Amino acid sequence: MNLRSILLQAPAYAAFAAFIGYFSAAPLYHHLAADRAVVKLSFSHAAERREECHTRTAEELAKLAPNMRAPLDCPRARADVHVEVMMDGAVIFSAVEHASGLRHDLPATVYRRLEVPAGHHVFRARLADNASGEFRHDGQIEVDLAPGRVLVIDFVASRGGFRFRS
Amino acid sequence: MGGIAIGARIRRWDEAIGAGLDAIFPAGANPWRHLGSLAFLLFVVCAATGAYLFAVFDTSLAGAYDSGRALDSQFLGRLVRGLHRYSADAFAVFTALHLLREAARGHFRAHRAWSWLSGVVLVPLVWVAGITGFWLAWDERALYSASATAEWLAAWPWRLALFARNFATPESMNDRFFSLVVFMHIGVPLFALAATWAHFQRLSHVRAWPPAALGVPLMASLAILALAHPVASLGRADALAAPATLAIDWFYFFPHALAAAFSPAALWVAIGAGFAALCAMPWVGPRKRPVAARMDLANCNGCARCAADCPFGAVIMVPRSDGRNHPREAQVVPDLCASCGICAGACPSATPFRRRTALASGIDLPQHTVSDLRVELDRALAANVGAPIVFACTPAGLAAGAIAVECAAMVPPSFVQYALRGGAAGVILAGCREGDCEHRLGDRWTRERFAGLREPALRAAVPRERVRLVFRGSDAGPLREASLELEELSAEERQ
């Protein structure tokens, strides 16, 4: 490799390295405005059954094959989960999520990232998980949400319903 | 018509870029013509540096961040981590350029379809292998990417939103998930390696490695970059913080920015449509397959030169079927044949000096036989007495005024001797730019045959000063110069 060749190639390699080095960390990505915060609603919840179980009568049991004669008939499908998130009294998110699974008998899963103005807010979340659509679970928090901070809203029925974390 | 014009324009750009880099890089070491092998080199460097990092890195959720910071504070750690990252970035760049270039050159149909499809499959694997590597540092950037990927997956209805819950709170992430990330970061590249092996399968004489004159300076420049501009972890990951700005690696993080700018669903649609379009390319456009080479058993002595020279492994040797005293015979696999004629140029039967019987080669192109070539050569010798004879390959676009051949290596060296005996001032073989043969190996085999390094070799008695190999693509200047030189040489000899 002669000097001319080195003089020609060196800038080419330097330019390539500079290209790789620059775009490996720049330009800075602004994925959230400086005065915004984030609310993450995330839960997985099995709603109530869409229909109540009922006790089979003797006639009904007689019609079934002997190995299928279970006294209770429980339709597997679960109700939709309706969830709402309010900020300072205004609804900022509302969704109806179907139960998952081929027979709609598994939990409904909700994940949503919401960008909100930073500051002092009252967040309220409520959830309906029954066939009537009545909101039977409710939770509220008053929070100072600094810019760039995250409020996580979870729902765990066995631990009392909505849980807020910031 | 519009599509053809655009295709021609893209090919001109491709050639212009290659020609521009020819002025900088030594012959045979032009990076534009080694994009695939450069990508492979960088993949191997990623694997080698990754093996070191795996040995010294704490791949637990609690220890990963501190382990990354510890690497940043050591010379060797900075060097290896930087090389690992920058090689991965360069790997993505070369992979993308390789794919675009092959697409621009129409290398996705017929005999190239397998290489194309196996290459397209590699693209998402490269991304998954790369992005999971960023997660292992478990800093702000890692958490952002993991969350953004999870939110992107959540656009699907099949409970994939559950994945996003892993990153919702500090407690929701655990070592088990981190082990899965480690497994993906190692397992997906292994799968990619298997796909790379498949990618090479329908090619012969694959040059997986770039020339040292290219690979060594490239790695040196990335090593210098690793030390001069070290890769460093950002702040510790905190699920309850969302930094407004982040220093992201655009080579791998661009889908996150696109998903945020449009929507996760729109990005899935765009990527799905793009991937489907790439996979469908072998079946769109001109459907005509190249006419496969034809073997003539009566003229085949089973020497296997055609099988050795075929760039696509379309000629195989099988046991003799006619009882003659040769153990093998050539057999053409039509689906793999590019119809380049390199096999005909390699056949010892393809000699124009045979006059007693019709000129028939052991293997030949039905649409352009060696016998046709001799007829064209005889005609050119009669029409241009004392002028040089030019054989030019059609892909290079210089066939006007020359004897057009499918590839420069289709011309058996004995034709050069025949032309000179017939009174030609000299013989020029013109073809694609060096290292850029449309049929992969035409320039290489021609050079080796004419240098006496490969059979069939140009006979030692042929005056070399009367023969020119001009591998400069569609650049007609060097061809004219070679022609003038040969005419002057001939004029001097006559005086």
XYZ file of C-alpha atoms in Angstrom:
661
model
C 0.000 0.000 0.000
C 1.607 3.217 -1.103
C 1.380 6.658 0.479
C -1.111 7.932 -2.090
C -3.403 5.031 -1.404
C -3.199 5.621 2.352
C -3.865 9.340 1.930
C -6.948 8.580 -0.119
C -8.325 5.804 2.049
C -7.708 7.289 5.479
C -10.357 10.026 5.068
C -12.817 7.429 3.754
C -12.404 5.207 6.821
C -12.452 8.251 9.103
C -15.691 9.451 7.488
C -17.277 6.037 7.885
C -16.213 5.783 11.531
C -17.535 9.304 12.133
C -20.843 8.360 10.519
C -21.170 5.269 12.727
C -20.026 7.108 15.851
C -22.380 10.024 15.329
C -25.571 8.119 14.597
C -24.893 5.607 17.373
C -25.805 8.289 19.903
C -27.016 11.383 18.071
C -29.058 13.372 17.340
C -30.797 13.286 20.710
C -34.248 11.829 20.534
C -36.975 13.942 22.157
C -39.644 11.428 22.948
C -41.380 13.450 25.642
C -41.929 17.199 25.819
C -40.109 18.869 28.701
C -43.345 19.784 30.533
C -45.001 16.392 30.217
C -45.327 13.361 32.438
C -46.557 9.857 31.730
C -49.390 7.759 33.054
C -49.147 4.029 32.423
C -52.294 2.014 32.880
C -51.378 -1.627 33.008
C -53.294 -4.596 34.345
C -54.530 -8.050 33.549
C -57.813 -8.988 35.140
C -60.286 -11.845 34.826
C -63.799 -10.381 34.874
C -66.848 -12.084 36.305
C -68.618 -14.737 34.280
C -71.004 -13.385 31.729
C -73.710 -15.743 32.982
C -74.208 -17.139 36.463
C -73.690 -20.824 37.127
C -76.886 -22.738 37.532
C -77.627 -26.023 39.210
C -78.817 -28.629 36.734
C -82.130 -30.249 37.384
C -82.521 -34.004 37.539
C -84.067 -33.962 34.048
C -81.188 -32.015 32.647
C -78.669 -34.350 34.246
C -80.504 -37.367 32.864
C -80.147 -36.053 29.319
C -76.365 -35.927 29.664
C -73.999 -38.826 29.234
C -73.146 -40.401 32.592
C -69.589 -39.062 32.573
C -70.801 -35.502 31.856
C -73.281 -35.203 34.715
C -71.743 -32.302 36.615
C -74.297 -30.727 38.938
C -73.255 -27.153 38.060
C -73.409 -25.658 34.569
C -70.998 -22.725 34.375
C -70.720 -20.965 30.998
C -67.054 -20.160 30.540
C -67.277 -16.758 28.855
C -66.311 -13.779 30.974
C -67.705 -10.265 30.811
C -65.915 -7.403 29.086
C -63.737 -5.174 31.226
C -64.583 -1.502 30.954
C -61.963 0.829 32.376
C -61.862 4.613 32.609
C -59.096 6.940 33.722
C -59.948 10.504 34.664
C -57.612 13.387 35.306
C -58.982 16.316 37.265
C -62.494 15.126 36.497
C -62.047 14.690 32.748
C -61.907 11.279 31.129
C -58.510 10.861 29.469
C -58.865 7.180 28.651
C -61.745 4.787 28.300
C -61.684 1.307 26.835
C -63.718 -1.847 26.746
C -61.511 -4.894 26.587
C -62.862 -8.333 25.783
C -61.792 -11.346 27.764
C -59.056 -13.150 25.861
C -58.983 -16.784 24.839
C -60.908 -18.670 22.185
C -63.838 -19.076 24.570
C -63.367 -15.625 26.120
C -62.626 -17.232 29.450
C -59.186 -15.711 30.128
C -58.204 -12.367 31.675
C -58.506 -9.143 29.741
C -55.226 -7.279 29.447
C -54.907 -3.520 29.190
C -51.761 -1.502 28.654
C -51.818 2.153 27.690
C -49.222 4.872 27.876
C -50.744 8.331 28.274
C -48.814 11.574 28.156
C -50.201 14.264 30.453
C -49.112 17.753 31.514
C -46.814 17.639 34.524
C -48.149 19.176 37.736
C -50.618 18.591 40.516
C -53.468 16.350 39.444
C -56.204 14.149 40.777
C -56.370 10.839 38.958
C -59.323 8.567 39.295
C -59.727 5.137 37.742
C -62.797 2.949 37.718
C -63.518 -0.459 36.331
C -66.549 -2.537 35.432
C -66.019 -6.279 35.192
C -69.501 -7.713 35.178
C -72.258 -8.366 32.705
C -74.297 -5.382 33.886
C -71.469 -2.951 33.091
C -71.693 -1.370 36.500
C -68.475 0.247 37.769
C -67.804 -1.636 40.972
C -64.137 -0.786 41.404
C -62.931 2.731 41.945
C -59.639 4.308 42.950
C -58.254 7.811 43.254
C -54.960 9.542 43.942
C -53.868 13.137 44.270
C -50.330 13.485 43.067
C -47.624 16.009 42.123
C -46.358 14.597 38.866
C -43.021 16.181 38.003
C -41.929 16.460 34.341
C -40.535 13.173 33.125
C -42.078 11.146 35.958
C -44.369 8.172 35.534
C -47.562 7.299 37.380
C -48.390 3.597 37.101
C -52.007 2.536 37.605
C -52.376 -1.164 38.232
C -55.401 -3.211 39.166
C -55.187 -6.291 41.344
C -58.592 -7.439 42.556
C -57.122 -9.681 45.264
C -55.247 -6.707 46.766
C -58.127 -4.323 46.956
C -58.445 -3.048 43.398
C -56.581 -0.091 41.922
C -52.995 0.572 42.975
C -51.172 3.776 42.125
C -47.401 4.096 42.010
C -45.357 7.184 41.190
C -41.346 1.051 -19.448
C -41.085 3.503 -16.553
C -39.928 0.681 -14.289
C -37.231 -0.329 -16.766
C -36.007 3.272 -17.024
C -35.858 3.592 -13.240
C -34.050 0.261 -13.003
C -31.489 1.422 -15.575
C -31.001 4.686 -13.720
C -30.478 2.869 -10.395
C -27.939 0.582 -12.040
C -26.098 3.630 -13.389
C -25.974 5.124 -9.882
C -24.736 1.817 -8.560
C -21.967 1.729 -11.135
C -21.110 5.393 -10.531
C -20.714 4.780 -6.783
C -18.544 1.729 -7.464
C -16.461 3.667 -9.998
C -16.052 6.574 -7.556
C -14.764 4.237 -4.858
C -12.459 2.568 -7.398
C -10.502 5.832 -7.404
C -9.900 5.502 -3.654
C -9.541 1.814 -2.894
C -7.051 -0.661 -4.361
C -8.221 -3.000 -7.111
C -10.266 -5.852 -5.715
C -10.794 -4.108 -2.358
C -13.629 -1.771 -3.236
C -16.078 -1.911 -0.281
C -19.033 -1.346 -2.621
C -18.338 -4.776 -4.105
C -17.798 -6.501 -0.756
C -20.859 -5.362 1.172
C -21.984 -8.896 1.996
C -18.562 -10.117 3.085
C -18.019 -6.953 5.155
C -21.326 -7.621 6.896
C -20.190 -11.183 7.595
C -16.860 -9.970 9.014
C -18.677 -7.552 11.320
C -21.073 -10.302 12.395
C -18.100 -12.457 13.378
C -16.481 -9.544 15.228
C -19.759 -9.037 17.117
C -19.732 -12.728 18.037
C -16.082 -12.682 19.152
C -16.412 -9.500 21.232
C -19.750 -10.789 22.516
C -18.049 -13.956 23.790
C -15.634 -11.819 25.805
C -18.432 -9.621 27.152
C -20.478 -12.668 28.110
C -17.516 -13.933 30.121
C -16.978 -10.719 32.096
C -20.477 -9.207 32.144
C -22.886 -9.799 35.024
C -26.040 -10.872 33.235
C -28.323 -10.508 36.234
C -30.902 -7.764 36.575
C -29.276 -6.402 39.723
C -25.726 -6.562 38.433
C -25.988 -5.715 34.747
C -25.899 -1.937 35.085
C -22.915 -1.840 37.445
C -21.166 -4.415 35.298
C -21.608 -2.174 32.247
C -20.232 0.826 34.147
C -17.268 -1.256 35.284
C -16.524 -2.127 31.662
C -16.655 1.566 30.763
C -13.953 2.301 33.319
C -11.403 -0.189 31.921
C -9.345 0.169 28.755
C -10.034 -3.354 27.510
C -13.681 -3.120 28.528
C -14.128 0.151 26.605
C -12.377 -1.271 23.571
C -14.354 -4.517 23.447
C -17.709 -2.937 24.306
C -17.122 -0.210 21.732
C -16.073 -2.693 19.070
C -19.109 -4.837 19.865
C -21.508 -1.918 19.499
C -19.906 -0.187 16.543
C -19.466 -3.479 14.688
C -23.160 -4.126 15.248
C -23.978 -0.665 13.878
C -21.733 -1.126 10.850
C -23.190 -4.615 10.395
C -26.671 -3.092 10.133
C -25.415 -0.517 7.613
C -23.640 -3.048 5.394
C -26.539 -5.483 5.581
C -28.974 -2.780 4.460
C -26.649 -1.601 1.666
C -26.069 -5.180 0.516
C -29.798 -5.792 0.294
C -30.475 -2.507 -1.526
C -27.649 -3.068 -3.974
C -28.687 -6.599 -4.848
C -32.261 -5.369 -5.302
C -31.082 -2.535 -7.558
C -29.141 -5.011 -9.698
C -32.126 -7.315 -10.063
C -30.433 -10.126 -8.142
C -33.566 -11.666 -6.696
C -35.110 -13.754 -9.475
C -34.669 -17.274 -10.834
C -31.314 -18.753 -9.773
C -30.825 -15.909 -7.270
C -34.205 -16.327 -5.536
C -32.902 -18.592 -2.783
C -30.037 -16.256 -1.870
C -32.438 -13.331 -1.917
C -35.082 -14.924 0.294
C -32.589 -16.316 2.786
C -31.033 -12.850 2.947
C -34.379 -11.133 3.522
C -35.049 -13.486 6.454
C -31.800 -12.283 8.020
C -32.971 -8.671 8.233
C -35.435 -9.029 11.151
C -32.991 -11.386 12.872
C -30.296 -8.722 12.696
C -32.635 -6.220 14.299
C -33.785 -8.524 17.106
C -30.211 -9.599 17.830
C -29.130 -5.966 17.948
C -31.943 -4.441 19.968
C -31.823 -7.100 22.698
C -28.138 -6.300 23.138
C -29.043 -2.747 24.129
C -31.397 -4.082 26.792
C -28.618 -5.965 28.556
C -26.975 -2.725 29.717
C -30.219 -2.047 31.640
C -29.823 1.699 31.657
C -32.337 4.420 30.714
C -31.868 3.667 27.028
C -32.424 -0.057 27.600
C -35.621 0.509 29.565
C -36.911 2.953 26.964
C -36.234 0.489 24.134
C -37.694 -2.479 26.003
C -40.829 -0.488 26.886
C -41.149 0.928 23.369
C -40.780 -2.572 21.883
C -43.378 -3.910 24.317
C -45.773 -1.068 23.439
C -45.195 -1.825 19.783
C -46.020 -5.509 20.382
C -49.094 -4.470 22.369
C -50.648 -3.308 19.107
C -51.410 -6.998 18.469
C -54.564 -8.356 20.079
C -53.164 -11.619 21.459
C -52.515 -10.527 25.040
C -49.117 -9.204 23.987
C -49.834 -6.207 26.213
C -48.791 -8.533 29.035
C -45.211 -8.156 27.809
C -45.325 -4.418 28.516
C -46.253 -5.094 32.140
C -42.711 -6.401 32.628
C -41.406 -2.847 32.493
C -44.222 -0.960 34.249
C -42.787 -0.849 37.757
C -39.339 -1.460 39.233
C -40.602 -4.657 40.867
C -42.187 -6.143 37.763
C -38.858 -6.857 36.066
C -37.063 -9.957 37.294
C -34.032 -12.098 36.626
C -36.093 -14.650 34.776
C -37.035 -12.149 32.089
C -33.465 -10.900 31.977
C -32.300 -14.471 31.326
C -34.715 -14.586 28.410
C -33.167 -11.404 26.998
C -29.680 -12.916 27.328
C -30.926 -16.057 25.617
C -32.414 -14.024 22.756
C -29.290 -11.924 22.341
C -27.227 -15.094 21.945
C -29.792 -17.438 20.402
C -31.038 -15.155 17.640
C -27.517 -14.545 16.254
C -26.972 -18.317 16.261
C -30.129 -18.667 14.235
C -28.868 -15.867 11.978
C -25.634 -17.803 11.513
C -27.634 -20.805 10.332
C -29.568 -18.524 7.956
C -26.248 -17.146 6.689
C -25.110 -20.689 5.945
C -28.322 -21.187 3.966
C -27.686 -17.823 2.267
C -24.407 -19.199 0.865
C -25.818 -22.538 -0.212
C -26.588 -21.939 -3.867
C -23.347 -20.194 -4.643
C -19.987 -21.736 -5.322
C -16.565 -20.321 -4.465
C -18.159 -18.013 -1.893
C -15.822 -15.365 -0.582
C -17.301 -14.966 2.871
C -14.408 -12.806 4.076
C -13.505 -9.431 2.606
C -9.923 -8.885 1.426
C -7.494 -8.081 4.235
C -6.809 -4.737 2.545
C -10.394 -3.845 3.353
C -11.186 -5.725 6.556
C -8.091 -4.732 8.542
C -8.402 -0.945 8.067
C -12.142 -1.118 8.717
C -11.677 -2.905 12.025
C -8.807 -0.589 12.931
C -11.003 2.450 12.315
C -13.790 0.971 14.470
C -11.290 0.173 17.238
C -10.044 3.760 17.170
C -13.647 4.930 17.285
C -14.314 2.646 20.278
C -11.496 4.322 22.202
C -11.993 7.876 20.972
C -15.764 7.872 21.371
C -16.444 5.167 23.988
C -19.801 3.546 24.282
C -21.145 4.354 27.729
C -24.224 3.405 29.699
C -26.705 6.160 30.465
C -28.372 6.556 33.877
C -29.664 3.520 35.750
C -33.029 2.276 34.491
C -35.953 3.607 36.527
C -39.403 2.429 35.554
C -40.962 5.466 37.214
C -38.983 7.955 35.136
C -39.391 8.888 31.479
C -36.437 11.063 30.378
C -37.509 13.720 27.888
C -34.449 13.211 25.661
C -32.311 10.183 25.077
C -29.107 9.457 23.190
C -30.339 6.567 21.089
C -28.600 4.422 18.521
C -30.444 5.318 15.321
C -29.268 2.228 13.468
C -31.446 0.040 15.703
C -33.830 2.439 17.463
C -35.421 3.997 14.400
C -38.549 1.752 14.635
C -39.250 3.222 18.089
C -39.155 6.746 16.672
C -41.368 5.714 13.746
C -43.898 3.999 16.027
C -44.067 7.139 18.178
C -44.356 9.444 15.178
C -47.127 7.454 13.507
C -48.571 4.587 15.499
C -47.471 1.091 16.503
C -50.151 -0.405 14.244
C -49.068 1.746 11.277
C -45.482 0.599 11.779
C -46.578 -3.048 11.837
C -48.511 -2.512 8.619
C -45.557 -0.765 6.958
C -43.045 -3.387 8.071
C -45.360 -6.260 7.172
C -46.014 -4.783 3.731
C -42.322 -4.087 3.195
C -41.292 -7.580 4.244
C -44.002 -9.171 2.091
C -42.902 -7.042 -0.879
C -39.271 -8.130 -0.419
C -40.341 -11.785 -0.193
C -42.521 -11.431 -3.304
C -39.828 -9.836 -5.443
C -38.607 -13.112 -7.001
C -42.077 -13.561 -8.498
C -42.759 -10.054 -9.809
C -41.515 -8.489 -13.021
C -40.141 -10.538 -15.922
C -40.873 -14.176 -15.170
C -38.757 -15.643 -17.929
C -36.097 -17.988 -16.606
C -32.700 -17.965 -18.300
C -32.375 -20.783 -20.832
C -30.304 -23.395 -19.058
C -27.011 -24.651 -20.440
C -27.200 -27.967 -22.303
C -24.809 -30.871 -21.876
C -23.737 -32.866 -24.927
C -22.682 -36.271 -23.656
C -20.884 -37.214 -26.887
C -18.472 -34.310 -26.349
C -18.169 -34.525 -22.571
C -15.114 -36.296 -21.171
C -16.120 -35.701 -17.558
C -13.198 -33.357 -16.826
C -15.390 -31.370 -14.377
C -13.980 -27.980 -15.373
C -17.506 -26.705 -16.008
C -18.615 -27.857 -12.555
C -15.572 -26.226 -10.980
C -16.192 -22.905 -12.704
C -19.979 -22.600 -12.455
C -20.679 -19.661 -10.104
C -24.032 -21.022 -8.969
C -23.324 -24.729 -8.578
C -25.630 -25.467 -11.495
C -23.332 -28.129 -12.939
C -22.772 -31.303 -10.984
C -20.793 -34.414 -11.870
C -22.641 -37.726 -11.922
C -21.639 -41.308 -12.854
C -21.276 -41.880 -16.572
C -24.432 -43.106 -18.270
C -23.182 -44.046 -21.779
C -20.594 -46.678 -20.889
C -17.653 -44.702 -22.271
C -14.330 -44.924 -20.539
C -14.808 -41.817 -18.396
C -16.027 -42.214 -14.831
C -18.277 -39.143 -14.774
C -20.351 -36.805 -16.875
C -21.623 -33.280 -16.288
C -25.264 -32.688 -15.455
C -26.964 -29.289 -15.493
C -29.464 -28.330 -12.777
C -31.709 -26.026 -14.842
C -33.208 -24.145 -11.866
C -29.771 -22.991 -10.760
C -28.413 -22.083 -14.185
C -27.790 -18.364 -14.846
C -27.147 -18.977 -18.539
C -23.852 -17.109 -18.266
C -21.896 -19.463 -20.521
C -18.933 -19.712 -18.122
C -19.229 -23.507 -18.339
C -18.909 -23.358 -22.142
C -15.802 -21.197 -21.760
C -14.332 -23.826 -19.440
C -15.000 -26.825 -21.683
C -11.897 -28.278 -23.398
C -14.113 -29.316 -26.348
C -14.934 -25.689 -27.098
C -11.994 -25.125 -29.390
C -12.560 -23.257 -32.654
C -9.715 -25.104 -34.387
C -11.915 -28.179 -34.862
C -12.779 -28.183 -38.535
C -13.326 -31.817 -39.466
C -16.564 -32.032 -37.533
C -19.113 -29.477 -36.494
C -17.967 -27.453 -33.504
C -19.879 -28.775 -30.548
C -18.890 -28.181 -26.960
C -19.447 -30.666 -24.158
C -21.595 -28.061 -22.496
C -23.107 -25.096 -24.257
C -25.749 -22.372 -24.243
C -28.566 -23.395 -26.600
C -29.294 -19.765 -27.532
C -25.663 -18.851 -28.165
C -23.461 -21.837 -28.853
C -19.705 -21.936 -29.135
C -20.268 -22.742 -32.817
C -22.288 -19.506 -33.155
C -19.435 -17.687 -31.483
C -16.957 -19.014 -34.042
C -19.250 -17.946 -36.882
C -19.419 -14.430 -35.403
C -15.655 -14.378 -34.936
C -15.040 -15.498 -38.533
C -17.400 -12.781 -39.747
C -15.670 -10.117 -37.634
C -12.240 -11.218 -38.844
C -13.389 -10.970 -42.445
C -15.029 -7.572 -41.957
C -12.257 -5.918 -39.928
C -9.024 -7.164 -41.388
C -6.113 -6.138 -39.213
C -8.320 -4.599 -36.540
C -8.599 -5.813 -32.947
C -11.376 -8.222 -32.097
C -13.499 -7.238 -29.110
C -15.535 -9.680 -27.059
C -17.778 -7.730 -24.707
C -20.197 -9.066 -22.131
C -23.768 -7.859 -22.458
C -24.293 -7.003 -18.737
C -21.495 -4.413 -19.000
C -23.424 -2.678 -21.799
C -20.526 -2.456 -24.249
C -21.688 -5.022 -26.765
C -22.276 -2.489 -29.562
C -19.638 -3.024 -32.271
C -18.227 -6.021 -30.452
C -18.926 -9.735 -30.358
C -21.492 -9.907 -27.593
C -21.149 -12.688 -25.044
C -23.151 -13.419 -21.930
C -20.001 -13.178 -19.802
C -16.320 -12.552 -20.557
C -15.531 -16.012 -19.172
C -17.767 -17.549 -21.823
C -14.957 -16.981 -24.339
C -12.642 -20.011 -24.321
C -8.976 -18.880 -24.389
C -8.448 -20.868 -27.597
C -10.676 -18.293 -29.371
C -8.045 -15.645 -28.683
C -5.391 -17.727 -30.332
C -7.773 -18.439 -33.222
C -8.470 -14.721 -33.730
C -4.797 -13.804 -33.742
C -4.028 -16.548 -36.251
C -6.896 -15.198 -38.328
C -5.154 -11.839 -38.674
C -6.618 -9.789 -35.819
C -4.452 -6.954 -34.532
C -5.215 -8.157 -31.047
C -8.039 -9.413 -28.853
C -9.849 -7.493 -26.152
C -12.128 -9.078 -23.592
C -14.300 -6.415 -22.004
C -16.578 -7.038 -19.067
C -18.074 -5.787 -15.842
C -15.868 -3.923 -13.406
C -13.329 -5.992 -11.550
C -14.889 -7.879 -8.673
C -18.329 -6.869 -9.871
C -19.113 -9.537 -12.452
C -22.832 -9.915 -13.058
C -22.262 -13.666 -12.891
C -19.968 -13.396 -9.855
C -16.794 -15.057 -11.128
C -16.378 -14.167 -14.805
C -13.548 -11.659 -14.370
C -11.727 -13.891 -11.898
C -11.815 -16.999 -14.077
C -10.876 -15.023 -17.197
C -7.837 -13.503 -15.509
C -6.750 -16.863 -14.118
C -7.200 -18.633 -17.471
C -5.313 -15.928 -19.331
C -2.541 -15.933 -16.729
C -2.188 -19.709 -17.137
C -3.364 -20.388 -13.600
C -6.594 -22.119 -14.504
C -7.685 -24.595 -17.160
C -8.393 -24.042 -19.964
C -5.376 -21.761 -20.002
C -4.325 -19.428 -22.773
C -1.414 -21.144 -24.459
C 2.053 -19.845 -23.637
C 2.769 -19.252 -27.323
C 0.107 -16.543 -27.590
C 1.773 -13.099 -27.513
C 0.398 -11.493 -24.339
C 0.963 -7.963 -25.602
C -1.729 -8.627 -28.188
C -4.349 -9.473 -25.557
C -6.142 -7.002 -23.307
C -8.549 -7.687 -20.470
C -10.658 -4.600 -19.834
C -12.908 -4.961 -16.801
C -14.283 -1.436 -16.554
C -18.025 -1.952 -16.884
C -19.842 0.478 -19.152
C -16.914 2.929 -19.201
C -16.035 2.845 -22.917
C -12.849 4.930 -22.521
C -10.473 2.140 -21.456
C -11.866 -0.064 -24.224
C -11.103 2.591 -26.853
C -7.615 3.068 -25.411
C -6.917 -0.659 -25.509
C -8.174 -0.802 -29.084
C -5.924 2.080 -30.177
C -2.925 0.523 -28.452
C -3.439 -2.750 -30.267
C -3.882 -0.995 -33.614
C -0.659 0.970 -33.074
C 1.157 -2.174 -32.036
C -0.057 -3.942 -35.141
C 0.962 -1.005 -37.352
C 4.461 -0.995 -35.816
C 4.817 -4.719 -36.424
C 3.773 -4.330 -40.071
C 6.417 -1.630 -40.594
